[in-house]
C-alpha positions in Angstrom: 84.7 189.6 188.2 82.1 192.4 188.4 83.6 193.5 191.7 86.9 194.3 190.1 85.8 195.0 186.5 87.2 198.5 186.4 90.6 197.2 187.7 90.6 194.5 185.0 89.7 197.0 182.3 92.9 199.0 183.1 95.0 196.0 182.1 93.0 194.8 179.1 93.6 195.2 175.4 90.7 193.0 174.4 87.4 192.6 176.3 84.9 190.0 175.4 81.6 190.4 177.1 78.6 188.0 177.4 76.6 188.5 180.6 73.0 188.1 181.3 72.7 191.7 182.5 69.4 193.4 181.4 71.2 196.6 180.4 74.7 197.8 179.3 77.3 197.4 182.0 80.0 199.3 180.1 79.5 202.7 178.5 81.4 205.8 177.5 81.0 207.5 180.9 82.3 204.5 182.9 85.4 204.1 180.6 86.2 207.7 180.9 86.1 207.4 184.7 88.1 204.2 184.7 90.9 205.5 182.4 90.7 209.0 183.9 90.1 210.4 180.4 93.2 208.7 179.0 91.6 206.0 176.8 94.2 203.6 175.4 95.0 204.0 171.7 93.8 200.6 170.6 91.3 198.8 172.7 88.8 196.3 171.4 85.5 195.2 172.9 83.5 192.3 171.6 80.0 192.1 172.9 78.2 188.8 172.3 75.5 189.3 174.9 71.8 189.8 174.2 70.8 192.3 175.3 74.1 194.2 174.7 76.5 194.6 177.6 78.5 197.4 176.0 76.8 200.7 174.9 77.4 202.0 171.4 78.7 205.3 172.8 82.1 203.8 173.6 82.9 204.2 169.9 82.9 208.0 170.4 86.1 207.7 172.5 88.0 205.5 170.1 87.0 202.1 171.3 86.6 199.4 168.6 83.3 197.7 169.4 82.1 194.6 167.7 78.8 192.9 168.5 77.5 189.5 167.3 76.0 191.1 164.2 79.3 192.6 163.3 81.0 189.3 163.8 78.4 187.6 161.6 79.1 190.2 158.9 82.8 189.6 159.1 82.3 185.9 159.1 80.0 186.2 156.0 82.5 188.4 154.2 85.3 186.0 155.0 83.2 183.1 153.9 82.6 184.8 150.5 86.3 185.5 150.2 87.1 181.9 150.9 84.5 180.7 148.4 86.2 182.9 145.7 89.6 181.6 146.7 88.2 178.0 146.5 87.1 178.7 142.9 90.5 180.1 142.1 92.2 177.2 143.8 90.0 174.7 141.8 91.0 176.5 138.6 94.7 176.2 139.5 94.3 172.5 140.4 92.4 171.8 137.2 95.1 173.6 135.1 97.9 171.8 136.9 96.1 168.5 136.7 95.8 169.0 132.9 99.5 169.8 132.7 100.4 166.7 134.8 98.1 164.5 132.7 99.6 165.9 129.5 103.1 165.2 130.9 102.1 161.6 131.7 100.6 161.2 128.3 103.7 162.5 126.6 105.8 160.0 128.6 103.5 157.3 127.4 103.5 158.5 123.8 107.3 158.7 123.8 107.5 155.2 125.2 105.1 154.0 122.4 107.1 155.9 119.8 110.3 154.3 121.1 108.7 150.9 120.7 107.5 151.8 117.2 111.1 153.0 116.3 112.5 149.7 117.6 109.9 147.7 115.6 110.6 149.7 112.4 114.4 149.2 112.9 113.9 145.4 113.3 111.8 145.3 110.1 114.4 147.5 108.3 117.3 145.2 109.2 115.4 142.0 108.4 114.2 143.3 105.0 117.6 144.9 104.2 119.2 141.5 104.8 116.6 139.8 102.5 117.4 142.4 99.8 121.1 142.0 100.1 120.7 138.2 99.8 118.5 138.6 96.7 120.9 141.0 95.1 123.8 138.8 95.9 125.5 141.9 97.3 128.7 140.9 98.9 130.5 144.1 98.3 130.8 146.1 101.6 130.2 149.3 99.7 126.9 148.1 98.3 125.8 146.7 101.7 126.6 150.1 103.2 124.6 152.0 100.5 121.6 149.7 101.1 121.9 150.1 104.8 122.1 153.9 104.6 119.2 154.1 102.1 116.9 151.9 104.3 117.8 153.9 107.4 117.0 157.1 105.6 113.6 155.8 104.4 112.7 154.5 108.0 113.9 157.8 109.5 111.7 159.9 107.2 108.6 157.6 107.7 109.2 157.6 111.4 109.5 161.3 111.6 106.3 162.0 109.8 104.4 159.3 111.9 105.9 160.5 115.2 105.1 164.2 114.5 101.5 163.2 113.5 101.1 161.1 116.6 102.4 163.9 118.9 100.1 166.4 117.3 97.1 164.2 117.5 98.0 163.2 121.1 97.7 166.9 122.2 94.2 167.0 120.9 93.0 163.5 122.0 95.7 161.8 124.0 93.9 158.6 125.3 92.5 157.6 121.9 96.0 158.1 120.2 97.7 156.1 123.0 95.1 153.3 122.6 95.5 153.3 118.9 99.3 153.1 119.1 99.1 150.3 121.7 96.8 148.4 119.4 99.1 148.9 116.4 102.1 147.7 118.4 100.0 145.0 120.1 100.9 146.3 123.6 98.5 146.1 126.5 
């Protein structure tokens, strides 16, 4: 490769060098000679040799030169950037997890409220029937009045309970869910 290095340089956009040479093998003077003073607009040299294979003076003719220290600096900068991005990603994940958890808890709360509503309706119907029997109400109009009145009572009680449960659930979901499950004897 050293035999035709100059020929290879003519066709290169990127040169990565890591030889065991005791001195720089590429410098400004050599590149000016190779390119006959017409240095390409964008040519990148990466020197990972120790000692350096490429002299710093190549920067004077528009060559982008990076050595192992530059690469370490870039890697460190990118690492810090990634670490900041990880922190931001963790915040997003935590926020989205909280929203997901809240959604699942709301589904559970709504299911429990549905069960509570069914239970209240069963009790309402049973107790309405008992009241109708005790009152000897056979008139359809009286039965309808009792039915509407008990529905209204249950609706008002259920509304207050469900709103209180939903509000409490936002503050401490799991405890409210457990309490509702206990009240409804659900496991």
